[in-house]
PDB file of C-alpha atoms in Angstrom:
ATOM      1  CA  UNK A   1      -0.891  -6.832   6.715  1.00 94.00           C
ATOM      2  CA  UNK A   2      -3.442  -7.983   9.386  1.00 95.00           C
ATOM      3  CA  UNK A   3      -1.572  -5.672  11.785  1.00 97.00           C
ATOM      4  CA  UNK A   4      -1.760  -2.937   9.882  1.00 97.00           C
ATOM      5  CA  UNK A   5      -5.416  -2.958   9.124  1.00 97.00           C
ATOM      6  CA  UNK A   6      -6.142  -3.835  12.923  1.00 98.00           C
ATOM      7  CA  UNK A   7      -4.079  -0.904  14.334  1.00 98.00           C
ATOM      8  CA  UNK A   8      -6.316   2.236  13.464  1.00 98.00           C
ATOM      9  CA  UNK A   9      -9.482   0.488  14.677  1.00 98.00           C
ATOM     10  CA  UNK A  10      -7.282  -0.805  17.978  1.00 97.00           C
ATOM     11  CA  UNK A  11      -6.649   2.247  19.067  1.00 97.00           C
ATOM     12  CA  UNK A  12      -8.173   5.338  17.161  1.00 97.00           C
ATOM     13  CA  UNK A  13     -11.705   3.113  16.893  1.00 97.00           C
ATOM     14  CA  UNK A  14     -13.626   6.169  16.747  1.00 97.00           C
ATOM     15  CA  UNK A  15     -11.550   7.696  14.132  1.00 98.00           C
ATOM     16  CA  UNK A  16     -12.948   8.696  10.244  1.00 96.00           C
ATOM     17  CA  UNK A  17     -10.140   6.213   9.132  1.00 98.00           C
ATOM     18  CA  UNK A  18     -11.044   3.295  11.148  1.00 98.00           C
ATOM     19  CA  UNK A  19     -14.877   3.740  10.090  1.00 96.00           C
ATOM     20  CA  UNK A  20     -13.298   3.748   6.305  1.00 96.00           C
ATOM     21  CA  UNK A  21     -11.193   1.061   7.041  1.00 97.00           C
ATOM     22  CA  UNK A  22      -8.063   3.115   6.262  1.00 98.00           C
ATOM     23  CA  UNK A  23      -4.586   2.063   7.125  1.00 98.00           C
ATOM     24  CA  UNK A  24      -0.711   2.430   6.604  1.00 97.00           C
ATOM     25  CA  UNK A  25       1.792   3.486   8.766  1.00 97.00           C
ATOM     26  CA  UNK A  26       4.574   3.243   6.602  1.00 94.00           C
ATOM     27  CA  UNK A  27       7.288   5.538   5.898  1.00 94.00           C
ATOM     28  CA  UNK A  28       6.491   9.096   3.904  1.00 93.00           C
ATOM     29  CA  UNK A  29       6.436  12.812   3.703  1.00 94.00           C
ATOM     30  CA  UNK A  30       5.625  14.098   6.730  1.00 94.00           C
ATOM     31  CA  UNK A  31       2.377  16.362   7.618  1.00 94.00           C
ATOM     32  CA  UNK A  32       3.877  19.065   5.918  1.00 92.00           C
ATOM     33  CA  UNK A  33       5.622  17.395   3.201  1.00 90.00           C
ATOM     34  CA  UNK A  34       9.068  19.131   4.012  1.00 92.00           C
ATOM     35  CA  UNK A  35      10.308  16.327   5.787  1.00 92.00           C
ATOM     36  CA  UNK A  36      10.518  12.174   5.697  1.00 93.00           C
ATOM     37  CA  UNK A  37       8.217  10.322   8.215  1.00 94.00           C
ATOM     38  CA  UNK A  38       8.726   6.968   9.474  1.00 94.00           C
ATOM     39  CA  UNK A  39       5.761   5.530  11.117  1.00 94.00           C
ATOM     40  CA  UNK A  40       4.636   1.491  11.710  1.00 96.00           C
ATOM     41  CA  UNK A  41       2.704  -0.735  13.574  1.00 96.00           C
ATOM     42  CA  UNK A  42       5.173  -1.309  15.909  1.00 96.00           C
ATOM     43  CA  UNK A  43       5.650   2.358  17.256  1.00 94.00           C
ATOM     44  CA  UNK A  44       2.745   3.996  19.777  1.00 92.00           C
ATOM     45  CA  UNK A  45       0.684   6.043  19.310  1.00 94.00           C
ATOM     46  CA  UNK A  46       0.594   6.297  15.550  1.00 96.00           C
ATOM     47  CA  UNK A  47      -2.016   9.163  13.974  1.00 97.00           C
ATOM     48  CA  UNK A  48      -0.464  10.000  10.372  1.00 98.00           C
ATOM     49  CA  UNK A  49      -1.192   6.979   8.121  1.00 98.00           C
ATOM     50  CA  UNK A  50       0.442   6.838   4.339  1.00 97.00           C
ATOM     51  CA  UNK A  51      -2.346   5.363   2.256  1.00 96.00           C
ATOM     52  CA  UNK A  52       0.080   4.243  -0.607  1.00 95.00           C
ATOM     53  CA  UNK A  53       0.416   1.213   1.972  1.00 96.00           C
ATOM     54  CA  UNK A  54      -2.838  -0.024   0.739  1.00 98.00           C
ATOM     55  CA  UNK A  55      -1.956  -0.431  -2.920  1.00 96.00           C
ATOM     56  CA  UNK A  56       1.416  -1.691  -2.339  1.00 96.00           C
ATOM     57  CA  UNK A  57      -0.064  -4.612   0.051  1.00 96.00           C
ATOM     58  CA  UNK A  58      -3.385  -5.070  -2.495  1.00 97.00           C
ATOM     59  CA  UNK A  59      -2.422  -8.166  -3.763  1.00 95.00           C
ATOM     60  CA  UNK A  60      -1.729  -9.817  -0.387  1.00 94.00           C
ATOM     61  CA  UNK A  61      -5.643  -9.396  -0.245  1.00 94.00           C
ATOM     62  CA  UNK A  62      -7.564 -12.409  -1.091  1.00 93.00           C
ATOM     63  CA  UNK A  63     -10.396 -10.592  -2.802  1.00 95.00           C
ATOM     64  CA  UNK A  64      -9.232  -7.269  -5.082  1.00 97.00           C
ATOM     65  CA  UNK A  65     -12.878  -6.223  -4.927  1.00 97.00           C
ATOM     66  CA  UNK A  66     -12.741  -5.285  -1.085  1.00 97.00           C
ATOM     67  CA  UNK A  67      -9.436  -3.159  -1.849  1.00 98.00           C
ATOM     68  CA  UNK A  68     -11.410  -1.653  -5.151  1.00 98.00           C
ATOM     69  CA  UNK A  69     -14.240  -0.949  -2.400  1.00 98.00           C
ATOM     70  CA  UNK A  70     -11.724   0.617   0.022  1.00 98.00           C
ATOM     71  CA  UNK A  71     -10.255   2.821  -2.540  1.00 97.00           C
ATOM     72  CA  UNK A  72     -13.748   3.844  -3.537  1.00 97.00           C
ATOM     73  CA  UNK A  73     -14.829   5.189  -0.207  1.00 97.00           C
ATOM     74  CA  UNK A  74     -11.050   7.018   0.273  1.00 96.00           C
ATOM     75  CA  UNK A  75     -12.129   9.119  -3.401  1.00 96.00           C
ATOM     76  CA  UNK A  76     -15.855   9.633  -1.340  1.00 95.00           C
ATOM     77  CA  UNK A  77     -13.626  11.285   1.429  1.00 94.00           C
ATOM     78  CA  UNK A  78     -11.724  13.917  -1.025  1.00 94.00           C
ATOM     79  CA  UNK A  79      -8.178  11.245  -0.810  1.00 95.00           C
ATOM     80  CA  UNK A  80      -7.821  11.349  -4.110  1.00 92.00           C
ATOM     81  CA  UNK A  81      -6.930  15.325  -5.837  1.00 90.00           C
ATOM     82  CA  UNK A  82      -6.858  15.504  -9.430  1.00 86.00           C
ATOM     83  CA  UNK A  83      -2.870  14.662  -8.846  1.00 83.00           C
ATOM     84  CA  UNK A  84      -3.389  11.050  -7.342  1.00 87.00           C
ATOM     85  CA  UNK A  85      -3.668   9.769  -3.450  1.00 93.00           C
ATOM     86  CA  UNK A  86      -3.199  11.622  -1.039  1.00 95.00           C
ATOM     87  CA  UNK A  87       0.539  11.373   0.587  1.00 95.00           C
ATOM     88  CA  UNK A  88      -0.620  11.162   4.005  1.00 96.00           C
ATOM     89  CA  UNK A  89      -3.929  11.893   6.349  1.00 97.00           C
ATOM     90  CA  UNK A  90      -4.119  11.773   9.928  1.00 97.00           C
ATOM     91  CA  UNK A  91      -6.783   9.344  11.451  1.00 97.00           C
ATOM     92  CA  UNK A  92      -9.490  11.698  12.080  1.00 96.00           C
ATOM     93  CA  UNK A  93      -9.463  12.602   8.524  1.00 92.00           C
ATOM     94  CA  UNK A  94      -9.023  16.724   8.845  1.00 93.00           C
ATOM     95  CA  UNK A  95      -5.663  16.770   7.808  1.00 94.00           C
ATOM     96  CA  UNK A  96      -4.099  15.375   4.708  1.00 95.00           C
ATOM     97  CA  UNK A  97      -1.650  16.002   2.169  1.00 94.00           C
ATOM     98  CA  UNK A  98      -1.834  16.057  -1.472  1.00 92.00           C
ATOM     99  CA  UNK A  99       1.352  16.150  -3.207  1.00 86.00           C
ATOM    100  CA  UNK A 100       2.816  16.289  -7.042  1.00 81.00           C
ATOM    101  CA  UNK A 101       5.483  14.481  -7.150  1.00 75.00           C
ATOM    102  CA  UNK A 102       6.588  11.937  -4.141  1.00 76.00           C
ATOM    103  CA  UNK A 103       8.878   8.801  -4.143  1.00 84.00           C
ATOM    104  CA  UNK A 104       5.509   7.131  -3.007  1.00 87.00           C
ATOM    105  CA  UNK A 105       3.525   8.305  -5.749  1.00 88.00           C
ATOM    106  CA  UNK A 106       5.755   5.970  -8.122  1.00 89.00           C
ATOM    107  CA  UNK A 107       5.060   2.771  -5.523  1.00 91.00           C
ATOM    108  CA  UNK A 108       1.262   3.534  -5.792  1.00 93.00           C
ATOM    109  CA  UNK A 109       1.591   3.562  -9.967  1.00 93.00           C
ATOM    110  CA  UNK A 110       3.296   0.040 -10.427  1.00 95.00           C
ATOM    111  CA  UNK A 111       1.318  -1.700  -7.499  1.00 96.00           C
ATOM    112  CA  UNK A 112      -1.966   0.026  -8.984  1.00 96.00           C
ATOM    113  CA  UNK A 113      -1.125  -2.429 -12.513  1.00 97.00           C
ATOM    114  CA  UNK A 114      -0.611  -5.429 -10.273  1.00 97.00           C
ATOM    115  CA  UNK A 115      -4.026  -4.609  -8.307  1.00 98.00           C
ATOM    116  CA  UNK A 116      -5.402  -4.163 -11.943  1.00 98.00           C
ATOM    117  CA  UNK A 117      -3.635  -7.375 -13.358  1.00 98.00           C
ATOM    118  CA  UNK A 118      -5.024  -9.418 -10.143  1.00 97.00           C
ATOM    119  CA  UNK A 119      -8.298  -8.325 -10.270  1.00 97.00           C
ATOM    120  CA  UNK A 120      -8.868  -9.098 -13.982  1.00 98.00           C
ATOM    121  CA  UNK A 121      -6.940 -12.390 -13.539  1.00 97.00           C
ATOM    122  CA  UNK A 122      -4.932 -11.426 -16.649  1.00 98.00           C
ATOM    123  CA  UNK A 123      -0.462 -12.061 -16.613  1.00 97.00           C
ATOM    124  CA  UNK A 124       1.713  -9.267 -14.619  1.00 97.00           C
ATOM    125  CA  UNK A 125       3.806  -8.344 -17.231  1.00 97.00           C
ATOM    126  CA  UNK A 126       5.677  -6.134 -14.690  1.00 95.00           C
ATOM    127  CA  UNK A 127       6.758  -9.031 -12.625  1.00 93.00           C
ATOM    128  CA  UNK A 128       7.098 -11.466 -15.982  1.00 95.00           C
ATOM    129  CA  UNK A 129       9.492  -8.952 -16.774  1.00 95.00           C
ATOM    130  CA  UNK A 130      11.584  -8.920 -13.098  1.00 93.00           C
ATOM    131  CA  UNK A 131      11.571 -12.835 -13.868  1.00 94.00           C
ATOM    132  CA  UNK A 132      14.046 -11.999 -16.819  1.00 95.00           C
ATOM    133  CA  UNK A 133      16.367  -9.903 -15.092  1.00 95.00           C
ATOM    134  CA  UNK A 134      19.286 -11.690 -13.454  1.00 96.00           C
ATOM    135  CA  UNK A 135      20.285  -8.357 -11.448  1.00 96.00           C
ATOM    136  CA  UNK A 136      16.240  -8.198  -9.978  1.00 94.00           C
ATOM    137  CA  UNK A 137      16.016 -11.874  -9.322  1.00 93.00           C
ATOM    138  CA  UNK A 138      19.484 -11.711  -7.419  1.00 95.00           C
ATOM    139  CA  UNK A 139      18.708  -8.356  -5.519  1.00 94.00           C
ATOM    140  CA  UNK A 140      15.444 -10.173  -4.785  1.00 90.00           C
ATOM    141  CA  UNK A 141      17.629 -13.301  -3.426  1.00 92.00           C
ATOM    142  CA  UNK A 142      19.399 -10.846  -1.185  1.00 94.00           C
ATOM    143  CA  UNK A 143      16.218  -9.064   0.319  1.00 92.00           C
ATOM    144  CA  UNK A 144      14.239 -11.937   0.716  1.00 87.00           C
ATOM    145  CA  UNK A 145      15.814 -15.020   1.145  1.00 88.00           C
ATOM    146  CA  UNK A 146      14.113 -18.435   1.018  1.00 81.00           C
ATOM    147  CA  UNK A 147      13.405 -20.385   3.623  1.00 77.00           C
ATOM    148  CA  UNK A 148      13.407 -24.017   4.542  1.00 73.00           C
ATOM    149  CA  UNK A 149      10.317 -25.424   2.480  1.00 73.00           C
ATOM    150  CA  UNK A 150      10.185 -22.635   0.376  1.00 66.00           C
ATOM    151  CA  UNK A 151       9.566 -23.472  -3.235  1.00 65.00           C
ATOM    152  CA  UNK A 152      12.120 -22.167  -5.411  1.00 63.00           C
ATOM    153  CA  UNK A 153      10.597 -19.977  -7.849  1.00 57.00           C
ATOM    154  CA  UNK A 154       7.081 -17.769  -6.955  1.00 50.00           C
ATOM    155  CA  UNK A 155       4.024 -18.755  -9.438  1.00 43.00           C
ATOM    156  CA  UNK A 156       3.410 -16.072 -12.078  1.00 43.00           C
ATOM    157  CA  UNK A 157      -0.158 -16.889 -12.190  1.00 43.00           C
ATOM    158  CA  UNK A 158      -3.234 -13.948 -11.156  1.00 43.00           C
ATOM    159  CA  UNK A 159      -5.724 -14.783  -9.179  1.00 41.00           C
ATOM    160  CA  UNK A 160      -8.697 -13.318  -7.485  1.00 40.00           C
TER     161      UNK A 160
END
């Protein structure tokens, strides 16, 4: 996370989404939206940032009220169309893409609640429920295994 919030002010400083503290280079519709994009902090020269980044990483964020702040000044900007976020934007800000329907678009919804969930400190009932599926827990297992020291189940409880 701390590399992808540092790499738009590294090395677009001057850029509308460094001064709004924009980020994600993730993997998305391209500018055009008839193609996939991969992008990420460890390519050069990255311009085309995927916003839905920012909600999917919002609870890694220690205090929900500077994501609520960031998503604020992205709706101040025009990010957010009547049809949701914005599917991409390049770091000056000029170009962006709305779009209806996009895989991302369902990411955004379900890390939105656990933003939401966080930020009132009330239980994740989305990730109660993964804790009662024996097929998520094990694909979980598989994606991200434990490591030494690890404990062996993650706490359920919100925080801000």
């Amino acid at each position: 996370l701390g590399a992808q919030r540092a790499y738009i002010p590294k090395y677009w400083p001057n850029s509308q989404a460094a001064r709004n503290g924009i980020y994600g280079l993730s993997a998305g519709e391209n500018r055009a939206g008839n193609g996939y994009y991969v992008g990420g902090v460890d390519l050069p020269g990255q311009k085309l940032i995927h916003p839905h980044y920012i909600l999917m990483s919002s609870t890694l964020r220690p205090k929900t009220r500077e994501v609520y702040g960031l998503l604020e000044r992205m709706e101040k900007a025009g990010y957010f169309p009547p049809w949701g976020m914005v599917e991409n934007l390049d770091v000056d800000g000029r170009s962006y893409l709305p779009m209806e329907g996009a895989l991302n678009a369902g990411f955004e919804a379900l890390s939105a609640y656990h933003l939401f969930a966080k930020s009132r400190g009330i239980p994740d009932a989305i990730y109660a429920a993964s804790l009662k599926s024996p097929q998520i827990r094990r694909a979980m297992q598989l994606f991200y295994p434990r490591h030494a020291g690890e404990p062996a189940e993650v706490s359920t409880a919100s925080g801000q």
